[in-house]
XYZ file of C-alpha atoms in Angstrom:
119
model
C -19.455 0.072 -15.319
C -16.690 -0.387 -12.773
C -13.477 1.500 -12.211
C -10.721 -1.056 -11.650
C -6.970 -0.947 -11.667
C -4.454 -3.500 -10.468
C -1.173 -2.718 -8.745
C 1.858 -4.728 -7.746
C 4.204 -3.688 -4.960
C 7.448 -5.056 -3.547
C 8.054 -3.917 0.025
C 11.607 -3.471 1.285
C 11.352 -3.593 5.066
C 13.500 -3.184 8.169
C 12.257 -4.765 11.410
C 13.581 -3.848 14.866
C 12.932 -6.385 17.598
C 12.365 -4.217 20.693
C 11.476 -6.976 23.148
C 12.418 -10.554 22.339
C 11.408 -13.637 24.311
C 11.704 -17.308 23.408
C 8.602 -17.221 21.184
C 6.784 -13.903 21.757
C 8.027 -10.355 21.340
C 7.337 -6.797 20.239
C 8.869 -5.303 17.101
C 8.598 -2.132 15.065
C 8.964 -1.926 11.305
C 9.462 0.557 8.516
C 9.163 -0.102 4.800
C 9.460 1.476 1.370
C 7.165 0.051 -1.312
C 7.687 0.903 -4.993
C 4.339 0.341 -6.731
C 3.506 -0.193 -10.407
C 0.022 -0.087 -11.955
C -0.342 -3.188 -14.144
C -3.517 -2.387 -16.057
C -6.582 -0.328 -15.404
C -10.150 0.234 -16.421
C -10.823 3.730 -15.110
C -13.717 6.078 -15.830
C -13.942 9.679 -14.626
C -17.209 11.414 -13.754
C -17.996 15.010 -14.633
C -18.627 17.538 -11.859
C -22.415 17.279 -12.356
C -22.247 13.422 -12.192
C -24.069 13.092 -15.546
C -21.206 12.274 -17.926
C -18.134 10.062 -17.824
C -15.022 9.515 -19.900
C -12.122 7.088 -20.150
C -9.545 8.046 -17.494
C -6.747 5.563 -18.208
C -4.264 8.248 -19.305
C -4.639 10.044 -15.936
C -3.468 7.083 -13.790
C 0.180 7.140 -12.658
C 2.173 4.122 -13.814
C 4.647 4.317 -10.870
C 4.206 5.408 -7.270
C 5.967 4.951 -3.941
C 4.582 4.188 -0.492
C 6.202 4.127 2.942
C 4.886 2.587 6.142
C 5.626 2.230 9.850
C 4.132 -0.208 12.319
C 4.323 -1.786 15.760
C 3.831 -5.550 15.930
C 3.324 -8.397 18.335
C 5.489 -11.243 17.068
C 5.471 -14.996 17.443
C 8.580 -16.978 16.430
C 8.793 -20.663 15.602
C 12.214 -21.665 14.293
C 13.299 -19.328 11.491
C 9.708 -18.267 10.721
C 7.890 -15.469 12.525
C 4.387 -14.028 12.395
C 3.670 -10.343 13.071
C 0.340 -8.692 13.851
C -0.190 -5.006 14.634
C -1.297 -1.535 13.528
C 0.307 0.076 10.485
C 0.370 3.607 9.026
C 0.950 3.737 5.259
C 1.580 6.882 3.212
C 1.310 7.116 -0.588
C 3.728 9.846 -1.710
C 2.057 10.749 -5.024
C -1.666 10.890 -5.865
C -3.107 7.972 -7.845
C -3.956 10.327 -10.706
C -1.392 12.450 -12.576
C -1.144 16.203 -12.034
C -3.249 16.769 -15.176
C -6.336 15.572 -13.244
C -6.807 17.690 -10.099
C -8.417 15.264 -7.621
C -7.967 15.704 -3.884
C -7.039 12.339 -2.394
C -6.356 11.127 1.151
C -2.850 9.662 0.899
C -2.569 8.321 4.485
C -4.013 4.872 5.276
C -4.075 2.981 8.531
C -5.032 -0.553 9.368
C -3.889 -3.892 10.758
C -0.941 -5.733 9.268
C -0.507 -9.493 9.303
C 2.895 -10.628 8.094
C 4.931 -13.783 7.849
C 8.705 -13.675 7.487
C 11.448 -16.263 7.182
C 14.995 -15.422 8.186
C 17.596 -15.951 5.464
C 20.710 -17.642 6.810
């Protein structure tokens, strides 16, 4: 039995180009990411780990995330590629307030992004 849920997110991002060369540069970015849970298959364990129950009604349908990052960029024409560390914060827990689970809401990792400038 697996606990699975699928989410979709649309990031709205602002990128500041700190150092810009012909092809290479350094940029920083900040984003807001509204997130919606599409469907889920969630089971919750009891405190003694012996029993489980359906936990679908405890999952939040909507959430919001924000992130900041520092990127090395490579530009070719109107397309650019960014690679760098990112901090991402989820503002609400995955589960509703009716299910008191302590959750680490801060994530960090590497971000790889491709953008195309709209003219």
